[in-house]
């Protein structure tokens, strides 16, 4: 194919990439970036790829939050706000039957607080979605994600489950704690170089599907967390902060067959119909 007959395979890629390169060149010129500095950048990016940390890099540079905002700016105002997925979702989590409990005890779990999260999945107009499927993942009260903690069984604090006839769900877990994103790889070195802390506020990730509706990926946060205003990936949205209610009276404990206080958190989920463009 001669240069004059070359066909652009993808206009969007060609246009956006040309702008990215122009912006990059402008920055390199403005800062008079030297050969050895640029080579260090290329080595860093190679390392990011080798360690499979491109999603993490996108997250800590708050690029993922920007893309989430751009992708959902026209979402129906009544739908639950979306949020960044992050790099720690695992495909094919175990199906959890009712009553749903997403973790197993393990040595070192500590004396974290029991938490029951409950809510209703509806369409944006409030109609219950009884075929909804919910996927959740979170850190343990100690030791972080199962992937980082050899003491935990695989898929601990993860699970997929359905809802009842009214679209309602409930699952038993433990109150998660703030944690640091991985700092032992190239992204950790980058955070140190630019002086950015690696902490995220405690949260629970949700991925929710129902027929005829857009998939929702989101996170739930809790008031009073020291990193709520200071999340290293900048993903906290006020609409996704939900109170934790402590129950300790005897009747409440007896109803659940428990001998220690527990927390509850209400999180209703409204999905956007797929046809709303
Ligand atoms: C997470 O919330 O799982 C997460 C998000 C961004 C980077 C690392 C972890
Ligand atoms: Fe997380």
JSON list of N, CA, C and O in Angstrom, two decimals, residues 146-189:
[
{"chain": "A", "resi": 146, "resn": "UNK", "atom": "N", "xyz": [-7.53, -10.83, 49.98]},
{"chain": "A", "resi": 146, "resn": "UNK", "atom": "CA", "xyz": [-7.11, -12.24, 49.96]},
{"chain": "A", "resi": 146, "resn": "UNK", "atom": "C", "xyz": [-5.84, -12.44, 49.13]},
{"chain": "A", "resi": 146, "resn": "UNK", "atom": "O", "xyz": [-4.97, -13.23, 49.47]},
{"chain": "A", "resi": 147, "resn": "UNK", "atom": "N", "xyz": [-5.74, -11.67, 48.02]},
{"chain": "A", "resi": 147, "resn": "UNK", "atom": "CA", "xyz": [-4.62, -11.83, 47.09]},
{"chain": "A", "resi": 147, "resn": "UNK", "atom": "C", "xyz": [-3.28, -11.49, 47.74]},
{"chain": "A", "resi": 147, "resn": "UNK", "atom": "O", "xyz": [-2.22, -11.92, 47.28]},
{"chain": "A", "resi": 148, "resn": "UNK", "atom": "N", "xyz": [-3.32, -10.68, 48.79]},
{"chain": "A", "resi": 148, "resn": "UNK", "atom": "CA", "xyz": [-2.09, -10.23, 49.44]},
{"chain": "A", "resi": 148, "resn": "UNK", "atom": "C", "xyz": [-1.77, -11.02, 50.69]},
{"chain": "A", "resi": 148, "resn": "UNK", "atom": "O", "xyz": [-0.72, -10.80, 51.31]},
{"chain": "A", "resi": 149, "resn": "UNK", "atom": "N", "xyz": [-2.70, -11.85, 51.15]},
{"chain": "A", "resi": 149, "resn": "UNK", "atom": "CA", "xyz": [-2.62, -12.41, 52.50]},
{"chain": "A", "resi": 149, "resn": "UNK", "atom": "C", "xyz": [-2.71, -13.93, 52.45]},
{"chain": "A", "resi": 149, "resn": "UNK", "atom": "O", "xyz": [-3.80, -14.47, 52.33]},
{"chain": "A", "resi": 150, "resn": "UNK", "atom": "N", "xyz": [-1.57, -14.62, 52.54]},
{"chain": "A", "resi": 150, "resn": "UNK", "atom": "CA", "xyz": [-1.57, -16.09, 52.42]},
{"chain": "A", "resi": 150, "resn": "UNK", "atom": "C", "xyz": [-2.37, -16.79, 53.52]},
{"chain": "A", "resi": 150, "resn": "UNK", "atom": "O", "xyz": [-2.72, -17.96, 53.37]},
{"chain": "A", "resi": 151, "resn": "UNK", "atom": "N", "xyz": [-2.70, -16.08, 54.61]},
{"chain": "A", "resi": 151, "resn": "UNK", "atom": "CA", "xyz": [-3.47, -16.72, 55.68]},
{"chain": "A", "resi": 151, "resn": "UNK", "atom": "C", "xyz": [-4.93, -16.89, 55.29]},
{"chain": "A", "resi": 151, "resn": "UNK", "atom": "O", "xyz": [-5.64, -17.72, 55.85]},
{"chain": "A", "resi": 152, "resn": "UNK", "atom": "N", "xyz": [-5.40, -16.10, 54.34]},
{"chain": "A", "resi": 152, "resn": "UNK", "atom": "CA", "xyz": [-6.83, -16.13, 54.01]},
{"chain": "A", "resi": 152, "resn": "UNK", "atom": "C", "xyz": [-7.13, -17.15, 52.92]},
{"chain": "A", "resi": 152, "resn": "UNK", "atom": "O", "xyz": [-6.35, -17.29, 51.98]},
{"chain": "A", "resi": 153, "resn": "UNK", "atom": "N", "xyz": [-8.29, -17.84, 53.03]},
{"chain": "A", "resi": 153, "resn": "UNK", "atom": "CA", "xyz": [-8.69, -18.72, 51.93]},
{"chain": "A", "resi": 153, "resn": "UNK", "atom": "C", "xyz": [-8.89, -17.89, 50.66]},
{"chain": "A", "resi": 153, "resn": "UNK", "atom": "O", "xyz": [-9.21, -16.69, 50.73]},
{"chain": "A", "resi": 154, "resn": "UNK", "atom": "N", "xyz": [-8.70, -18.54, 49.50]},
{"chain": "A", "resi": 154, "resn": "UNK", "atom": "CA", "xyz": [-8.90, -17.84, 48.23]},
{"chain": "A", "resi": 154, "resn": "UNK", "atom": "C", "xyz": [-10.33, -17.30, 48.17]},
{"chain": "A", "resi": 154, "resn": "UNK", "atom": "O", "xyz": [-11.27, -17.94, 48.64]},
{"chain": "A", "resi": 155, "resn": "UNK", "atom": "N", "xyz": [-10.49, -16.13, 47.62]},
{"chain": "A", "resi": 155, "resn": "UNK", "atom": "CA", "xyz": [-11.79, -15.47, 47.44]},
{"chain": "A", "resi": 155, "resn": "UNK", "atom": "C", "xyz": [-12.44, -15.05, 48.76]},
{"chain": "A", "resi": 155, "resn": "UNK", "atom": "O", "xyz": [-13.65, -14.84, 48.82]},
{"chain": "A", "resi": 156, "resn": "UNK", "atom": "N", "xyz": [-11.64, -14.98, 49.83]},
{"chain": "A", "resi": 156, "resn": "UNK", "atom": "CA", "xyz": [-12.22, -14.50, 51.08]},
{"chain": "A", "resi": 156, "resn": "UNK", "atom": "C", "xyz": [-12.61, -13.03, 50.93]},
{"chain": "A", "resi": 156, "resn": "UNK", "atom": "O", "xyz": [-11.92, -12.25, 50.27]},
{"chain": "A", "resi": 157, "resn": "UNK", "atom": "N", "xyz": [-13.70, -12.66, 51.53]},
{"chain": "A", "resi": 157, "resn": "UNK", "atom": "CA", "xyz": [-14.27, -11.30, 51.43]},
{"chain": "A", "resi": 157, "resn": "UNK", "atom": "C", "xyz": [-14.58, -10.93, 49.98]},
{"chain": "A", "resi": 157, "resn": "UNK", "atom": "O", "xyz": [-14.40, -9.78, 49.55]},
{"chain": "A", "resi": 158, "resn": "UNK", "atom": "N", "xyz": [-15.03, -11.94, 49.25]},
{"chain": "A", "resi": 158, "resn": "UNK", "atom": "CA", "xyz": [-15.53, -11.74, 47.89]},
{"chain": "A", "resi": 158, "resn": "UNK", "atom": "C", "xyz": [-16.75, -12.63, 47.74]},
{"chain": "A", "resi": 158, "resn": "UNK", "atom": "O", "xyz": [-16.85, -13.67, 48.40]},
{"chain": "A", "resi": 159, "resn": "UNK", "atom": "N", "xyz": [-17.62, -12.29, 46.82]},
{"chain": "A", "resi": 159, "resn": "UNK", "atom": "CA", "xyz": [-18.73, -13.19, 46.56]},
{"chain": "A", "resi": 159, "resn": "UNK", "atom": "C", "xyz": [-19.71, -12.61, 45.58]},
{"chain": "A", "resi": 159, "resn": "UNK", "atom": "O", "xyz": [-19.75, -11.39, 45.35]},
{"chain": "A", "resi": 160, "resn": "UNK", "atom": "N", "xyz": [-20.49, -13.52, 44.98]},
{"chain": "A", "resi": 160, "resn": "UNK", "atom": "CA", "xyz": [-21.54, -13.14, 44.03]},
{"chain": "A", "resi": 160, "resn": "UNK", "atom": "C", "xyz": [-22.83, -13.79, 44.54]},
{"chain": "A", "resi": 160, "resn": "UNK", "atom": "O", "xyz": [-22.80, -14.93, 44.99]},
{"chain": "A", "resi": 161, "resn": "UNK", "atom": "N", "xyz": [-23.92, -13.04, 44.48]},
{"chain": "A", "resi": 161, "resn": "UNK", "atom": "CA", "xyz": [-25.18, -13.59, 45.00]},
{"chain": "A", "resi": 161, "resn": "UNK", "atom": "C", "xyz": [-26.36, -12.88, 44.35]},
{"chain": "A", "resi": 161, "resn": "UNK", "atom": "O", "xyz": [-26.20, -11.82, 43.72]},
{"chain": "A", "resi": 162, "resn": "UNK", "atom": "N", "xyz": [-27.54, -13.49, 44.53]},
{"chain": "A", "resi": 162, "resn": "UNK", "atom": "CA", "xyz": [-28.76, -12.92, 43.93]},
{"chain": "A", "resi": 162, "resn": "UNK", "atom": "C", "xyz": [-29.54, -12.11, 44.96]},
{"chain": "A", "resi": 162, "resn": "UNK", "atom": "O", "xyz": [-29.10, -11.91, 46.10]},
{"chain": "A", "resi": 163, "resn": "UNK", "atom": "N", "xyz": [-30.72, -11.66, 44.52]},
{"chain": "A", "resi": 163, "resn": "UNK", "atom": "CA", "xyz": [-31.61, -10.87, 45.38]},
{"chain": "A", "resi": 163, "resn": "UNK", "atom": "C", "xyz": [-32.93, -11.63, 45.51]},
{"chain": "A", "resi": 163, "resn": "UNK", "atom": "O", "xyz": [-33.16, -12.59, 44.77]},
{"chain": "A", "resi": 164, "resn": "UNK", "atom": "N", "xyz": [-33.80, -11.18, 46.42]},
{"chain": "A", "resi": 164, "resn": "UNK", "atom": "CA", "xyz": [-35.08, -11.89, 46.57]},
{"chain": "A", "resi": 164, "resn": "UNK", "atom": "C", "xyz": [-36.11, -11.31, 45.60]},
{"chain": "A", "resi": 164, "resn": "UNK", "atom": "O", "xyz": [-35.81, -10.44, 44.77]},
{"chain": "A", "resi": 165, "resn": "UNK", "atom": "N", "xyz": [-37.36, -11.76, 45.76]},
{"chain": "A", "resi": 165, "resn": "UNK", "atom": "CA", "xyz": [-38.45, -11.35, 44.85]},
{"chain": "A", "resi": 165, "resn": "UNK", "atom": "C", "xyz": [-38.65, -9.83, 44.81]},
{"chain": "A", "resi": 165, "resn": "UNK", "atom": "O", "xyz": [-39.12, -9.29, 43.82]},
{"chain": "A", "resi": 166, "resn": "UNK", "atom": "N", "xyz": [-38.29, -9.16, 45.91]},
{"chain": "A", "resi": 166, "resn": "UNK", "atom": "CA", "xyz": [-38.47, -7.70, 45.97]},
{"chain": "A", "resi": 166, "resn": "UNK", "atom": "C", "xyz": [-37.17, -6.97, 45.62]},
{"chain": "A", "resi": 166, "resn": "UNK", "atom": "O", "xyz": [-37.06, -5.76, 45.81]},
{"chain": "A", "resi": 167, "resn": "UNK", "atom": "N", "xyz": [-36.19, -7.72, 45.12]},
{"chain": "A", "resi": 167, "resn": "UNK", "atom": "CA", "xyz": [-34.92, -7.11, 44.76]},
{"chain": "A", "resi": 167, "resn": "UNK", "atom": "C", "xyz": [-34.02, -6.86, 45.97]},
{"chain": "A", "resi": 167, "resn": "UNK", "atom": "O", "xyz": [-32.98, -6.20, 45.86]},
{"chain": "A", "resi": 168, "resn": "UNK", "atom": "N", "xyz": [-34.42, -7.41, 47.14]},
{"chain": "A", "resi": 168, "resn": "UNK", "atom": "CA", "xyz": [-33.64, -7.11, 48.34]},
{"chain": "A", "resi": 168, "resn": "UNK", "atom": "C", "xyz": [-32.47, -8.09, 48.52]},
{"chain": "A", "resi": 168, "resn": "UNK", "atom": "O", "xyz": [-32.54, -9.24, 48.08]},
{"chain": "A", "resi": 169, "resn": "UNK", "atom": "N", "xyz": [-31.41, -7.59, 49.13]},
{"chain": "A", "resi": 169, "resn": "UNK", "atom": "CA", "xyz": [-30.25, -8.44, 49.42]},
{"chain": "A", "resi": 169, "resn": "UNK", "atom": "C", "xyz": [-29.75, -8.13, 50.82]},
{"chain": "A", "resi": 169, "resn": "UNK", "atom": "O", "xyz": [-30.05, -7.05, 51.39]},
{"chain": "A", "resi": 170, "resn": "UNK", "atom": "N", "xyz": [-29.00, -9.06, 51.36]},
{"chain": "A", "resi": 170, "resn": "UNK", "atom": "CA", "xyz": [-28.25, -8.79, 52.59]},
{"chain": "A", "resi": 170, "resn": "UNK", "atom": "C", "xyz": [-27.03, -9.70, 52.57]},
{"chain": "A", "resi": 170, "resn": "UNK", "atom": "O", "xyz": [-27.13, -10.84, 52.11]},
{"chain": "A", "resi": 171, "resn": "UNK", "atom": "N", "xyz": [-25.89, -9.19, 53.02]},
{"chain": "A", "resi": 171, "resn": "UNK", "atom": "CA", "xyz": [-24.74, -10.09, 53.18]},
{"chain": "A", "resi": 171, "resn": "UNK", "atom": "C", "xyz": [-24.00, -9.76, 54.47]},
{"chain": "A", "resi": 171, "resn": "UNK", "atom": "O", "xyz": [-24.01, -8.61, 54.93]},
{"chain": "A", "resi": 172, "resn": "UNK", "atom": "N", "xyz": [-23.40, -10.82, 55.02]},
{"chain": "A", "resi": 172, "resn": "UNK", "atom": "CA", "xyz": [-22.62, -10.67, 56.25]},
{"chain": "A", "resi": 172, "resn": "UNK", "atom": "C", "xyz": [-21.15, -10.53, 55.90]},
{"chain": "A", "resi": 172, "resn": "UNK", "atom": "O", "xyz": [-20.61, -11.32, 55.11]},
{"chain": "A", "resi": 173, "resn": "UNK", "atom": "N", "xyz": [-20.52, -9.54, 56.49]},
{"chain": "A", "resi": 173, "resn": "UNK", "atom": "CA", "xyz": [-19.09, -9.33, 56.27]},
{"chain": "A", "resi": 173, "resn": "UNK", "atom": "C", "xyz": [-18.49, -8.75, 57.55]},
{"chain": "A", "resi": 173, "resn": "UNK", "atom": "O", "xyz": [-19.06, -8.89, 58.62]},
{"chain": "A", "resi": 174, "resn": "UNK", "atom": "N", "xyz": [-17.35, -8.13, 57.44]},
{"chain": "A", "resi": 174, "resn": "UNK", "atom": "CA", "xyz": [-16.77, -7.41, 58.58]},
{"chain": "A", "resi": 174, "resn": "UNK", "atom": "C", "xyz": [-16.41, -6.00, 58.11]},
{"chain": "A", "resi": 174, "resn": "UNK", "atom": "O", "xyz": [-16.14, -5.79, 56.92]},
{"chain": "A", "resi": 175, "resn": "UNK", "atom": "N", "xyz": [-16.43, -5.08, 59.05]},
{"chain": "A", "resi": 175, "resn": "UNK", "atom": "CA", "xyz": [-16.17, -3.67, 58.69]},
{"chain": "A", "resi": 175, "resn": "UNK", "atom": "C", "xyz": [-14.75, -3.58, 58.14]},
{"chain": "A", "resi": 175, "resn": "UNK", "atom": "O", "xyz": [-13.79, -3.94, 58.83]},
{"chain": "A", "resi": 176, "resn": "UNK", "atom": "N", "xyz": [-14.61, -3.14, 56.87]},
{"chain": "A", "resi": 176, "resn": "UNK", "atom": "CA", "xyz": [-13.26, -3.02, 56.30]},
{"chain": "A", "resi": 176, "resn": "UNK", "atom": "C", "xyz": [-12.52, -1.84, 56.91]},
{"chain": "A", "resi": 176, "resn": "UNK", "atom": "O", "xyz": [-13.13, -0.97, 57.53]},
{"chain": "A", "resi": 177, "resn": "UNK", "atom": "N", "xyz": [-11.22, -1.82, 56.73]},
{"chain": "A", "resi": 177, "resn": "UNK", "atom": "CA", "xyz": [-10.36, -0.76, 57.28]},
{"chain": "A", "resi": 177, "resn": "UNK", "atom": "C", "xyz": [-9.66, -0.04, 56.11]},
{"chain": "A", "resi": 177, "resn": "UNK", "atom": "O", "xyz": [-9.53, -0.61, 55.03]},
{"chain": "A", "resi": 178, "resn": "UNK", "atom": "N", "xyz": [-9.18, 1.19, 56.36]},
{"chain": "A", "resi": 178, "resn": "UNK", "atom": "CA", "xyz": [-8.36, 1.84, 55.32]},
{"chain": "A", "resi": 178, "resn": "UNK", "atom": "C", "xyz": [-7.13, 0.96, 55.02]},
{"chain": "A", "resi": 178, "resn": "UNK", "atom": "O", "xyz": [-6.69, 0.22, 55.89]},
{"chain": "A", "resi": 179, "resn": "UNK", "atom": "N", "xyz": [-6.64, 1.05, 53.80]},
{"chain": "A", "resi": 179, "resn": "UNK", "atom": "CA", "xyz": [-5.44, 0.26, 53.45]},
{"chain": "A", "resi": 179, "resn": "UNK", "atom": "C", "xyz": [-4.63, 1.01, 52.41]},
{"chain": "A", "resi": 179, "resn": "UNK", "atom": "O", "xyz": [-5.11, 1.97, 51.80]},
{"chain": "A", "resi": 180, "resn": "UNK", "atom": "N", "xyz": [-3.41, 0.55, 52.23]},
{"chain": "A", "resi": 180, "resn": "UNK", "atom": "CA", "xyz": [-2.58, 1.19, 51.20]},
{"chain": "A", "resi": 180, "resn": "UNK", "atom": "C", "xyz": [-2.65, 0.38, 49.91]},
{"chain": "A", "resi": 180, "resn": "UNK", "atom": "O", "xyz": [-2.67, -0.85, 49.95]},
{"chain": "A", "resi": 181, "resn": "UNK", "atom": "N", "xyz": [-2.65, 1.07, 48.78]},
{"chain": "A", "resi": 181, "resn": "UNK", "atom": "CA", "xyz": [-2.53, 0.38, 47.49]},
{"chain": "A", "resi": 181, "resn": "UNK", "atom": "C", "xyz": [-1.13, -0.24, 47.44]},
{"chain": "A", "resi": 181, "resn": "UNK", "atom": "O", "xyz": [-0.25, 0.16, 48.23]},
{"chain": "A", "resi": 182, "resn": "UNK", "atom": "N", "xyz": [-0.89, -1.23, 46.56]},
{"chain": "A", "resi": 182, "resn": "UNK", "atom": "CA", "xyz": [0.43, -1.87, 46.57]},
{"chain": "A", "resi": 182, "resn": "UNK", "atom": "C", "xyz": [1.56, -0.85, 46.37]},
{"chain": "A", "resi": 182, "resn": "UNK", "atom": "O", "xyz": [1.49, 0.00, 45.49]},
{"chain": "A", "resi": 183, "resn": "UNK", "atom": "N", "xyz": [2.58, -0.95, 47.24]},
{"chain": "A", "resi": 183, "resn": "UNK", "atom": "CA", "xyz": [3.68, 0.02, 47.19]},
{"chain": "A", "resi": 183, "resn": "UNK", "atom": "C", "xyz": [5.02, -0.65, 46.88]},
{"chain": "A", "resi": 183, "resn": "UNK", "atom": "O", "xyz": [6.05, 0.01, 46.90]},
{"chain": "A", "resi": 184, "resn": "UNK", "atom": "N", "xyz": [4.99, -1.98, 46.63]},
{"chain": "A", "resi": 184, "resn": "UNK", "atom": "CA", "xyz": [6.26, -2.70, 46.46]},
{"chain": "A", "resi": 184, "resn": "UNK", "atom": "C", "xyz": [6.72, -2.76, 45.00]},
{"chain": "A", "resi": 184, "resn": "UNK", "atom": "O", "xyz": [7.70, -3.42, 44.69]},
{"chain": "A", "resi": 185, "resn": "UNK", "atom": "N", "xyz": [6.03, -2.10, 44.09]},
{"chain": "A", "resi": 185, "resn": "UNK", "atom": "CA", "xyz": [6.39, -2.13, 42.68]},
{"chain": "A", "resi": 185, "resn": "UNK", "atom": "C", "xyz": [6.71, -0.74, 42.15]},
{"chain": "A", "resi": 185, "resn": "UNK", "atom": "O", "xyz": [6.90, 0.21, 42.93]},
{"chain": "A", "resi": 186, "resn": "UNK", "atom": "N", "xyz": [6.74, -0.59, 40.82]},
{"chain": "A", "resi": 186, "resn": "UNK", "atom": "CA", "xyz": [7.10, 0.71, 40.23]},
{"chain": "A", "resi": 186, "resn": "UNK", "atom": "C", "xyz": [6.13, 1.83, 40.60]},
{"chain": "A", "resi": 186, "resn": "UNK", "atom": "O", "xyz": [6.56, 2.98, 40.79]},
{"chain": "A", "resi": 187, "resn": "UNK", "atom": "N", "xyz": [4.85, 1.53, 40.76]},
{"chain": "A", "resi": 187, "resn": "UNK", "atom": "CA", "xyz": [3.90, 2.59, 41.12]},
{"chain": "A", "resi": 187, "resn": "UNK", "atom": "C", "xyz": [4.19, 3.08, 42.54]},
{"chain": "A", "resi": 187, "resn": "UNK", "atom": "O", "xyz": [4.08, 4.28, 42.83]},
{"chain": "A", "resi": 188, "resn": "UNK", "atom": "N", "xyz": [4.59, 2.17, 43.42]},
{"chain": "A", "resi": 188, "resn": "UNK", "atom": "CA", "xyz": [4.99, 2.56, 44.77]},
{"chain": "A", "resi": 188, "resn": "UNK", "atom": "C", "xyz": [6.17, 3.52, 44.73]},
{"chain": "A", "resi": 188, "resn": "UNK", "atom": "O", "xyz": [6.21, 4.52, 45.46]},
{"chain": "A", "resi": 189, "resn": "UNK", "atom": "N", "xyz": [7.15, 3.22, 43.84]},
{"chain": "A", "resi": 189, "resn": "UNK", "atom": "CA", "xyz": [8.33, 4.11, 43.73]},
{"chain": "A", "resi": 189, "resn": "UNK", "atom": "C", "xyz": [7.90, 5.49, 43.22]},
{"chain": "A", "resi": 189, "resn": "UNK", "atom": "O", "xyz": [8.36, 6.53, 43.69]}
]
